[in-house]
Amino acid sequence: MEIIPRDTEEKNGRFNVLGYQWRSLRFNDDTRQSTVKVMAACRTLQPSSVFYMQQPHCLAVPYLKSMVSVGLTSLAASKFDMRSVAIGDKQMRVLCIGHGGGSLPLFIAKHILGAVVDIVELDPLVISESVRAMGFPAFSVMTATGKRVLPTPEIIDQVMWGGIHERLSLYESKAEDFILRNQSNTYDLIFMDAYDGADIFPHSLWDSSSVFMKALSKTLHHEHGTLVVNLHSDADISDIDRSNEGVTTGKYVRKVGKAYKKGLLENERNGLVFACEVPWLCNVSLVVSRGMGSEGRDREKTKSNLMKTSLEVDRVLRLPFSCLDYLKTGLAII
């Protein structure tokens, strides 16, 4: 009601907010795929026509906040100009592999005006339900030819999203196929949260000798490219990496980290791979940074540098949570 032009308001009527609801997307009775906060609204003149809008400022679960925090902080620590991107003076290319309800790409596009986000999702049902039931902007959905399914946004899109929907592109594709088809793309930041219905992270996405890894290496920005992967922690009391005191990275997390290190950093002068524990959950945010590495394997220096940089990110972006809170937990160099 505040941003819609008066002549449009008179033509289409006011929009009334009906209420808010938390909604979860599930593959089965055990696996919760994602959780989002949804607003319902309708036109006063058409009360039976209800619109859903996912709240773009809200990340419901800690592991998403961890991925955002460590990703943006690592990118800023790689001398990336976060200030210019924040106000839209510079573009930041982001790729999200795995969509779910879409809260992570929506959050990034909302809070960073220069962010242009591509999203890749294998399951067409996840895409349709994220729009129909989870309130993700329908205008962001793309065809196989790279055009938008909806050629022009509706008036409700302009009212609710204020341009965010135009910087989101949601593709139905296997991650491997999308990367191989678009090797000319260069991404500053890549988020990978791609578990299947059995809650397994596919080996094809972290096979260091695969064609996919070679293509991923080409698309990740050579100087400051940053990859963040959500992993389930596999740490056991007998399996703790004693070289990183107080950090419980298990064999599986280290194995995946070393695979990305070999595939993405083997021929790089700089580069750092580290894992950061997610508070309150058995998850780990694995980070591959091409712009960091001067601290070598000194965990304390790396952690201190990241914590200092996170304060600057907090100040510039003014996120609804502090990045610092998600870097205080355990950190392990891989």
mmCIF file of C-alpha atoms in Angstrom:
data_model
loop_
_atom_site.group_PDB
_atom_site.id
_atom_site.type_symbol
_atom_site.label_atom_id
_atom_site.label_comp_id
_atom_site.label_asym_id
_atom_site.label_seq_id
_atom_site.Cartn_x
_atom_site.Cartn_y
_atom_site.Cartn_z
ATOM 1 C CA MET A 1 0.000 0.000 0.000
ATOM 2 C CA GLU A 2 2.937 2.329 0.631
ATOM 3 C CA ILE A 3 4.776 1.781 -2.649
ATOM 4 C CA ILE A 4 1.989 1.195 -5.178
ATOM 5 C CA PRO A 5 1.180 4.306 -7.291
ATOM 6 C CA ARG A 6 -2.150 5.995 -6.533
ATOM 7 C CA ASP A 7 -3.524 5.604 -10.069
ATOM 8 C CA THR A 8 -2.696 1.888 -9.995
ATOM 9 C CA GLU A 9 -4.274 1.608 -6.553
ATOM 10 C CA GLU A 10 -7.494 3.162 -7.821
ATOM 11 C CA LYS A 11 -7.532 0.803 -10.798
ATOM 12 C CA ASN A 12 -6.680 -2.438 -9.000
ATOM 13 C CA GLY A 13 -7.744 -1.705 -5.431
ATOM 14 C CA ARG A 14 -5.706 -1.880 -2.261
ATOM 15 C CA PHE A 15 -3.845 -4.968 -1.107
ATOM 16 C CA ASN A 16 -4.696 -6.303 2.333
ATOM 17 C CA VAL A 17 -2.353 -8.504 4.388
ATOM 18 C CA LEU A 18 -4.274 -11.536 5.662
ATOM 19 C CA GLY A 19 -1.583 -13.010 7.886
ATOM 20 C CA TYR A 20 1.679 -14.958 8.162
ATOM 21 C CA GLN A 21 2.521 -18.653 8.421
ATOM 22 C CA TRP A 22 5.581 -20.882 8.731
ATOM 23 C CA ARG A 23 5.611 -23.572 6.040
ATOM 24 C CA SER A 24 7.899 -26.587 5.568
ATOM 25 C CA LEU A 25 8.692 -28.526 2.407
ATOM 26 C CA ARG A 26 9.307 -32.243 2.982
ATOM 27 C CA PHE A 27 10.398 -35.168 0.839
ATOM 28 C CA ASN A 28 8.955 -37.662 3.330
ATOM 29 C CA ASP A 29 7.914 -37.993 6.980
ATOM 30 C CA ASP A 30 11.516 -37.734 8.210
ATOM 31 C CA THR A 31 13.369 -35.274 5.981
ATOM 32 C CA ARG A 32 12.511 -31.583 6.191
ATOM 33 C CA GLN A 33 13.767 -29.985 3.003
ATOM 34 C CA SER A 34 13.243 -26.350 3.923
ATOM 35 C CA THR A 35 11.214 -23.980 6.101
ATOM 36 C CA VAL A 36 10.074 -20.485 5.154
ATOM 37 C CA LYS A 37 7.841 -17.706 6.458
ATOM 38 C CA VAL A 38 4.984 -16.832 4.103
ATOM 39 C CA MET A 39 2.691 -13.789 3.979
ATOM 40 C CA ALA A 40 -0.793 -14.058 2.466
ATOM 41 C CA ALA A 41 -2.396 -11.007 0.852
ATOM 42 C CA CYS A 42 -5.327 -10.217 -1.414
ATOM 43 C CA ARG A 43 -6.824 -7.328 -3.340
ATOM 44 C CA THR A 44 -9.638 -5.588 -1.494
ATOM 45 C CA LEU A 45 -11.782 -5.792 -4.612
ATOM 46 C CA GLN A 46 -10.963 -9.510 -5.069
ATOM 47 C CA PRO A 47 -10.853 -11.047 -1.579
ATOM 48 C CA SER A 48 -10.994 -14.590 -2.966
ATOM 49 C CA SER A 49 -7.792 -14.057 -4.966
ATOM 50 C CA VAL A 50 -4.983 -14.789 -2.488
ATOM 51 C CA PHE A 51 -1.285 -14.128 -3.163
ATOM 52 C CA TYR A 52 1.586 -15.698 -1.241
ATOM 53 C CA MET A 53 4.848 -13.890 -0.602
ATOM 54 C CA GLN A 54 7.810 -15.567 1.045
ATOM 55 C CA GLN A 55 9.445 -13.178 3.489
ATOM 56 C CA PRO A 56 12.835 -12.388 1.906
ATOM 57 C CA HIS A 57 14.443 -11.071 5.111
ATOM 58 C CA CYS A 58 13.967 -14.368 6.950
ATOM 59 C CA LEU A 59 16.253 -17.410 7.129
ATOM 60 C CA ALA A 60 14.539 -19.975 9.321
ATOM 61 C CA VAL A 61 17.360 -22.412 10.133
ATOM 62 C CA PRO A 62 20.879 -21.790 11.492
ATOM 63 C CA TYR A 63 22.753 -23.648 8.756
ATOM 64 C CA LEU A 64 21.504 -21.167 6.129
ATOM 65 C CA LYS A 65 22.643 -18.247 8.281
ATOM 66 C CA SER A 66 25.999 -19.995 8.654
ATOM 67 C CA MET A 67 26.363 -20.473 4.882
ATOM 68 C CA VAL A 68 25.544 -16.820 4.227
ATOM 69 C CA SER A 69 27.828 -15.585 7.017
ATOM 70 C CA VAL A 70 30.920 -17.601 6.116
ATOM 71 C CA GLY A 71 30.378 -17.109 2.380
ATOM 72 C CA LEU A 72 30.040 -13.323 2.449
ATOM 73 C CA THR A 73 32.818 -12.945 5.028
ATOM 74 C CA SER A 74 35.238 -15.129 3.050
ATOM 75 C CA LEU A 75 34.440 -13.198 -0.112
ATOM 76 C CA ALA A 76 35.030 -9.877 1.667
ATOM 77 C CA ALA A 77 38.298 -11.242 3.102
ATOM 78 C CA SER A 78 39.370 -11.903 -0.502
ATOM 79 C CA LYS A 79 39.388 -8.139 -1.204
ATOM 80 C CA PHE A 80 35.992 -8.260 -2.922
ATOM 81 C CA ASP A 81 34.275 -4.841 -2.935
ATOM 82 C CA MET A 82 31.268 -5.680 -0.770
ATOM 83 C CA ARG A 83 30.376 -2.041 -0.193
ATOM 84 C CA SER A 84 29.799 -1.292 -3.903
ATOM 85 C CA VAL A 85 27.810 -4.503 -4.331
ATOM 86 C CA ALA A 86 25.629 -3.723 -1.307
ATOM 87 C CA ILE A 87 24.329 -0.493 -2.828
ATOM 88 C CA GLY A 88 24.089 -1.834 -6.375
ATOM 89 C CA ASP A 89 27.034 0.048 -7.907
ATOM 90 C CA LYS A 90 28.721 -3.249 -8.724
ATOM 91 C CA GLN A 91 27.320 -6.651 -9.695
ATOM 92 C CA MET A 92 27.895 -9.865 -7.743
ATOM 93 C CA ARG A 93 27.132 -13.091 -9.605
ATOM 94 C CA VAL A 94 25.792 -15.821 -7.318
ATOM 95 C CA LEU A 95 24.895 -19.444 -8.085
ATOM 96 C CA CYS A 96 22.738 -21.570 -5.766
ATOM 97 C CA ILE A 97 22.878 -25.308 -6.438
ATOM 98 C CA GLY A 98 19.780 -26.714 -4.761
ATOM 99 C CA HIS A 99 16.639 -24.619 -4.328
ATOM 100 C CA GLY A 100 14.286 -26.032 -1.690
ATOM 101 C CA GLY A 101 11.864 -23.282 -0.716
ATOM 102 C CA GLY A 102 14.229 -20.645 -2.111
ATOM 103 C CA SER A 103 14.903 -18.691 1.081
ATOM 104 C CA LEU A 104 18.691 -18.436 0.585
ATOM 105 C CA PRO A 105 18.703 -16.904 -2.944
ATOM 106 C CA LEU A 106 15.766 -14.683 -2.014
ATOM 107 C CA PHE A 107 17.600 -13.452 1.088
ATOM 108 C CA ILE A 108 20.763 -12.663 -0.904
ATOM 109 C CA ALA A 109 18.847 -10.753 -3.587
ATOM 110 C CA LYS A 110 16.886 -8.826 -0.956
ATOM 111 C CA HIS A 111 19.846 -7.640 1.117
ATOM 112 C CA ILE A 112 22.450 -7.123 -1.626
ATOM 113 C CA LEU A 113 21.237 -4.805 -4.396
ATOM 114 C CA GLY A 114 24.045 -5.810 -6.751
ATOM 115 C CA ALA A 115 23.407 -9.550 -6.403
ATOM 116 C CA VAL A 116 22.254 -11.384 -9.546
ATOM 117 C CA VAL A 117 21.353 -14.947 -8.574
ATOM 118 C CA ASP A 118 21.047 -18.096 -10.679
ATOM 119 C CA ILE A 119 19.393 -21.105 -9.007
ATOM 120 C CA VAL A 120 19.581 -24.705 -10.194
ATOM 121 C CA GLU A 121 17.048 -27.305 -9.032
ATOM 122 C CA LEU A 122 16.726 -30.870 -10.296
ATOM 123 C CA ASP A 123 13.165 -31.613 -9.149
ATOM 124 C CA PRO A 124 10.364 -29.803 -11.045
ATOM 125 C CA LEU A 125 7.953 -30.510 -8.176
ATOM 126 C CA VAL A 126 10.213 -28.609 -5.757
ATOM 127 C CA ILE A 127 10.192 -25.645 -8.152
ATOM 128 C CA SER A 128 6.409 -25.630 -8.606
ATOM 129 C CA GLU A 129 5.690 -26.009 -4.879
ATOM 130 C CA SER A 130 8.192 -23.313 -3.925
ATOM 131 C CA VAL A 131 6.119 -20.933 -6.058
ATOM 132 C CA ARG A 132 2.627 -22.269 -5.336
ATOM 133 C CA ALA A 133 2.877 -22.957 -1.617
ATOM 134 C CA MET A 134 6.092 -21.305 -0.413
ATOM 135 C CA GLY A 135 5.600 -17.891 -2.015
ATOM 136 C CA PHE A 136 8.733 -17.774 -4.200
ATOM 137 C CA PRO A 137 8.380 -15.266 -7.091
ATOM 138 C CA ALA A 138 6.964 -17.012 -10.167
ATOM 139 C CA PHE A 139 8.645 -14.497 -12.485
ATOM 140 C CA SER A 140 12.042 -15.993 -11.622
ATOM 141 C CA VAL A 141 11.272 -19.395 -13.204
ATOM 142 C CA MET A 142 13.165 -19.968 -16.458
ATOM 143 C CA THR A 143 12.550 -22.209 -19.478
ATOM 144 C CA ALA A 144 15.071 -24.682 -20.888
ATOM 145 C CA THR A 145 15.970 -22.120 -23.571
ATOM 146 C CA GLY A 146 16.960 -19.522 -20.972
ATOM 147 C CA LYS A 147 13.863 -17.335 -21.241
ATOM 148 C CA ARG A 148 11.416 -16.536 -18.476
ATOM 149 C CA VAL A 149 8.251 -18.620 -18.286
ATOM 150 C CA LEU A 150 6.329 -15.393 -17.610
ATOM 151 C CA PRO A 151 7.447 -12.808 -20.201
ATOM 152 C CA THR A 152 6.375 -9.852 -18.060
ATOM 153 C CA PRO A 153 5.827 -9.562 -14.304
ATOM 154 C CA GLU A 154 2.341 -8.956 -12.967
ATOM 155 C CA ILE A 155 1.442 -5.851 -10.945
ATOM 156 C CA ILE A 156 1.460 -7.953 -7.757
ATOM 157 C CA ASP A 157 5.130 -8.818 -8.444
ATOM 158 C CA GLN A 158 6.069 -5.153 -8.599
ATOM 159 C CA VAL A 159 4.179 -4.429 -5.394
ATOM 160 C CA MET A 160 5.528 -7.357 -3.379
ATOM 161 C CA TRP A 161 9.064 -7.788 -4.660
ATOM 162 C CA GLY A 162 10.168 -4.313 -5.708
ATOM 163 C CA GLY A 163 12.605 -5.582 -8.331
ATOM 164 C CA ILE A 164 14.036 -8.570 -6.417
ATOM 165 C CA HIS A 165 12.256 -11.006 -8.750
ATOM 166 C CA GLU A 166 14.085 -9.559 -11.766
ATOM 167 C CA ARG A 167 17.492 -10.512 -10.319
ATOM 168 C CA LEU A 168 16.554 -14.160 -9.715
ATOM 169 C CA SER A 169 16.670 -16.903 -12.367
ATOM 170 C CA LEU A 170 15.444 -20.377 -11.381
ATOM 171 C CA TYR A 171 16.401 -23.236 -13.721
ATOM 172 C CA GLU A 172 15.179 -26.837 -13.738
ATOM 173 C CA SER A 173 18.352 -28.806 -14.395
ATOM 174 C CA LYS A 174 20.922 -31.185 -12.981
ATOM 175 C CA ALA A 175 23.743 -29.146 -11.479
ATOM 176 C CA GLU A 176 26.275 -30.969 -13.644
ATOM 177 C CA ASP A 177 24.377 -30.216 -16.866
ATOM 178 C CA PHE A 178 23.851 -26.547 -15.969
ATOM 179 C CA ILE A 179 27.528 -25.973 -15.166
ATOM 180 C CA LEU A 180 28.692 -27.761 -18.332
ATOM 181 C CA ARG A 181 26.278 -25.738 -20.484
ATOM 182 C CA ASN A 182 27.305 -22.423 -18.923
ATOM 183 C CA GLN A 183 31.076 -22.643 -18.524
ATOM 184 C CA SER A 184 31.382 -19.092 -19.847
ATOM 185 C CA ASN A 185 29.584 -17.800 -16.724
ATOM 186 C CA THR A 186 31.761 -16.493 -13.900
ATOM 187 C CA TYR A 187 30.403 -16.638 -10.355
ATOM 188 C CA ASP A 188 31.810 -14.727 -7.413
ATOM 189 C CA LEU A 189 29.957 -16.875 -4.877
ATOM 190 C CA ILE A 190 28.477 -20.373 -5.175
ATOM 191 C CA PHE A 191 26.229 -21.966 -2.549
ATOM 192 C CA MET A 192 25.748 -25.731 -2.688
ATOM 193 C CA ASP A 193 22.936 -27.300 -0.646
ATOM 194 C CA ALA A 194 21.928 -30.270 -2.767
ATOM 195 C CA TYR A 195 20.739 -33.301 -0.826
ATOM 196 C CA ASP A 196 18.520 -35.918 -2.419
ATOM 197 C CA GLY A 197 15.330 -37.497 -1.019
ATOM 198 C CA ALA A 198 17.422 -39.920 1.042
ATOM 199 C CA ASP A 199 19.290 -36.957 2.588
ATOM 200 C CA ILE A 200 22.536 -37.841 0.794
ATOM 201 C CA PHE A 201 24.969 -35.365 -0.772
ATOM 202 C CA PRO A 202 25.701 -36.869 -4.233
ATOM 203 C CA HIS A 203 29.305 -37.926 -4.841
ATOM 204 C CA SER A 204 29.028 -36.563 -8.388
ATOM 205 C CA LEU A 205 29.078 -33.040 -6.909
ATOM 206 C CA TRP A 206 32.400 -33.502 -5.102
ATOM 207 C CA ASP A 207 34.314 -35.941 -7.323
ATOM 208 C CA SER A 208 37.636 -34.127 -7.802
ATOM 209 C CA SER A 209 38.416 -35.874 -11.115
ATOM 210 C CA SER A 210 34.999 -35.401 -12.725
ATOM 211 C CA VAL A 211 34.142 -33.293 -15.753
ATOM 212 C CA PHE A 212 31.753 -31.395 -13.478
ATOM 213 C CA MET A 213 34.570 -30.354 -11.123
ATOM 214 C CA LYS A 214 36.671 -29.113 -14.049
ATOM 215 C CA ALA A 215 33.722 -27.060 -15.309
ATOM 216 C CA LEU A 216 32.985 -25.780 -11.791
ATOM 217 C CA SER A 217 36.599 -24.642 -11.538
ATOM 218 C CA LYS A 218 36.180 -22.588 -14.730
ATOM 219 C CA THR A 219 33.004 -20.868 -13.526
ATOM 220 C CA LEU A 220 34.354 -19.965 -10.062
ATOM 221 C CA HIS A 221 36.034 -16.534 -10.215
ATOM 222 C CA HIS A 222 39.781 -17.032 -10.510
ATOM 223 C CA GLU A 223 40.858 -14.356 -8.014
ATOM 224 C CA HIS A 224 38.215 -14.294 -5.282
ATOM 225 C CA GLY A 225 35.735 -17.077 -6.136
ATOM 226 C CA THR A 226 34.152 -18.622 -3.030
ATOM 227 C CA LEU A 227 32.246 -21.897 -2.735
ATOM 228 C CA VAL A 228 30.150 -22.761 0.343
ATOM 229 C CA VAL A 229 28.832 -26.298 0.810
ATOM 230 C CA ASN A 230 26.347 -27.437 3.440
ATOM 231 C CA LEU A 231 27.415 -30.791 4.913
ATOM 232 C CA HIS A 232 26.075 -32.975 7.670
ATOM 233 C CA SER A 233 28.685 -33.349 10.402
ATOM 234 C CA ASP A 234 30.036 -36.870 10.789
ATOM 235 C CA ALA A 235 32.289 -36.191 13.770
ATOM 236 C CA ASP A 236 32.702 -38.970 16.290
ATOM 237 C CA ILE A 237 34.665 -38.755 19.544
ATOM 238 C CA SER A 238 37.220 -41.188 18.094
ATOM 239 C CA ASP A 239 37.282 -39.425 14.740
ATOM 240 C CA ILE A 240 38.133 -35.835 15.718
ATOM 241 C CA ASP A 241 40.832 -34.044 13.724
ATOM 242 C CA ARG A 242 43.387 -33.440 16.489
ATOM 243 C CA SER A 243 45.347 -31.018 14.273
ATOM 244 C CA ASN A 244 42.481 -28.542 14.753
ATOM 245 C CA GLU A 245 42.067 -28.531 18.502
ATOM 246 C CA GLY A 246 38.503 -28.153 19.668
ATOM 247 C CA VAL A 247 36.987 -28.575 16.199
ATOM 248 C CA THR A 248 35.045 -31.745 15.537
ATOM 249 C CA THR A 249 35.481 -32.348 11.795
ATOM 250 C CA GLY A 250 35.047 -36.012 10.918
ATOM 251 C CA LYS A 251 36.584 -38.115 8.175
ATOM 252 C CA TYR A 252 33.748 -37.485 5.717
ATOM 253 C CA VAL A 253 33.884 -33.680 5.998
ATOM 254 C CA ARG A 254 37.675 -33.736 5.574
ATOM 255 C CA LYS A 255 37.366 -36.099 2.598
ATOM 256 C CA VAL A 256 34.892 -33.808 0.830
ATOM 257 C CA GLY A 257 37.032 -30.762 1.686
ATOM 258 C CA LYS A 258 40.172 -32.357 0.248
ATOM 259 C CA ALA A 259 38.278 -33.295 -2.922
ATOM 260 C CA TYR A 260 37.269 -29.663 -3.511
ATOM 261 C CA LYS A 261 40.767 -28.509 -2.601
ATOM 262 C CA LYS A 262 42.241 -30.788 -5.237
ATOM 263 C CA GLY A 263 39.626 -29.954 -7.849
ATOM 264 C CA LEU A 264 39.448 -26.182 -7.367
ATOM 265 C CA LEU A 265 42.740 -25.082 -5.795
ATOM 266 C CA GLU A 266 45.367 -27.479 -7.119
ATOM 267 C CA ASN A 267 46.686 -25.019 -9.705
ATOM 268 C CA GLU A 268 45.979 -21.852 -7.705
ATOM 269 C CA ARG A 269 48.663 -19.721 -6.034
ATOM 270 C CA ASN A 270 46.390 -18.787 -3.178
ATOM 271 C CA GLY A 271 43.434 -20.594 -1.725
ATOM 272 C CA LEU A 272 42.096 -21.920 1.521
ATOM 273 C CA VAL A 273 39.632 -24.633 2.479
ATOM 274 C CA PHE A 274 38.089 -24.611 5.929
ATOM 275 C CA ALA A 275 35.060 -25.981 7.745
ATOM 276 C CA CYS A 276 32.956 -23.980 10.190
ATOM 277 C CA GLU A 277 30.598 -25.637 12.651
ATOM 278 C CA VAL A 278 26.963 -24.544 12.628
ATOM 279 C CA PRO A 279 25.702 -23.635 16.108
ATOM 280 C CA TRP A 280 22.833 -25.735 17.504
ATOM 281 C CA LEU A 281 22.850 -28.153 14.537
ATOM 282 C CA CYS A 282 24.930 -31.125 13.370
ATOM 283 C CA ASN A 283 25.905 -29.300 10.175
ATOM 284 C CA VAL A 284 29.154 -27.888 8.841
ATOM 285 C CA SER A 285 29.662 -25.058 6.346
ATOM 286 C CA LEU A 286 32.573 -26.049 4.114
ATOM 287 C CA VAL A 287 34.282 -23.078 2.418
ATOM 288 C CA VAL A 288 36.598 -23.085 -0.584
ATOM 289 C CA SER A 289 38.139 -19.626 -1.038
ATOM 290 C CA ARG A 290 40.412 -18.704 -3.919
ATOM 291 C CA GLY A 291 41.182 -15.291 -2.466
ATOM 292 C CA MET A 292 42.339 -16.315 0.996
ATOM 293 C CA GLY A 293 45.382 -18.286 2.047
ATOM 294 C CA SER A 294 48.079 -15.911 3.272
ATOM 295 C CA GLU A 295 47.653 -17.256 6.799
ATOM 296 C CA GLY A 296 48.484 -20.764 5.626
ATOM 297 C CA ARG A 297 47.314 -23.404 8.080
ATOM 298 C CA ASP A 298 47.373 -21.114 11.092
ATOM 299 C CA ARG A 299 43.842 -21.635 12.384
ATOM 300 C CA GLU A 300 43.915 -18.824 14.931
ATOM 301 C CA LYS A 301 45.112 -16.219 12.424
ATOM 302 C CA THR A 302 42.528 -17.362 9.894
ATOM 303 C CA LYS A 303 39.746 -17.259 12.464
ATOM 304 C CA SER A 304 40.852 -13.836 13.737
ATOM 305 C CA ASN A 305 40.947 -12.447 10.194
ATOM 306 C CA LEU A 306 37.486 -13.813 9.420
ATOM 307 C CA MET A 307 35.984 -12.494 12.645
ATOM 308 C CA LYS A 308 37.426 -9.038 11.991
ATOM 309 C CA THR A 309 36.128 -9.064 8.415
ATOM 310 C CA SER A 310 32.688 -10.246 9.556
ATOM 311 C CA LEU A 311 32.297 -7.059 11.601
ATOM 312 C CA GLU A 312 32.812 -5.021 8.434
ATOM 313 C CA VAL A 313 30.301 -7.192 6.550
ATOM 314 C CA ASP A 314 27.790 -6.681 9.365
ATOM 315 C CA ARG A 315 28.293 -2.932 9.188
ATOM 316 C CA VAL A 316 27.999 -2.701 5.405
ATOM 317 C CA LEU A 317 25.100 -5.106 4.788
ATOM 318 C CA ARG A 318 23.111 -4.662 8.035
ATOM 319 C CA LEU A 319 21.734 -8.193 7.923
ATOM 320 C CA PRO A 320 19.058 -9.206 10.467
ATOM 321 C CA PHE A 321 21.675 -11.380 12.208
ATOM 322 C CA SER A 322 25.373 -10.993 12.906
ATOM 323 C CA CYS A 323 27.832 -12.895 10.697
ATOM 324 C CA LEU A 324 30.229 -12.835 13.637
ATOM 325 C CA ASP A 325 27.937 -15.149 15.627
ATOM 326 C CA TYR A 326 28.419 -17.876 13.005
ATOM 327 C CA LEU A 327 32.206 -17.563 12.932
ATOM 328 C CA LYS A 328 32.721 -17.839 16.684
ATOM 329 C CA THR A 329 32.097 -21.561 16.604
ATOM 330 C CA GLY A 330 34.656 -24.216 15.722
ATOM 331 C CA LEU A 331 36.779 -23.697 12.624
ATOM 332 C CA ALA A 332 39.055 -26.256 11.021
ATOM 333 C CA ILE A 333 41.606 -25.741 8.228
ATOM 334 C CA ILE A 334 41.562 -28.559 5.652
#
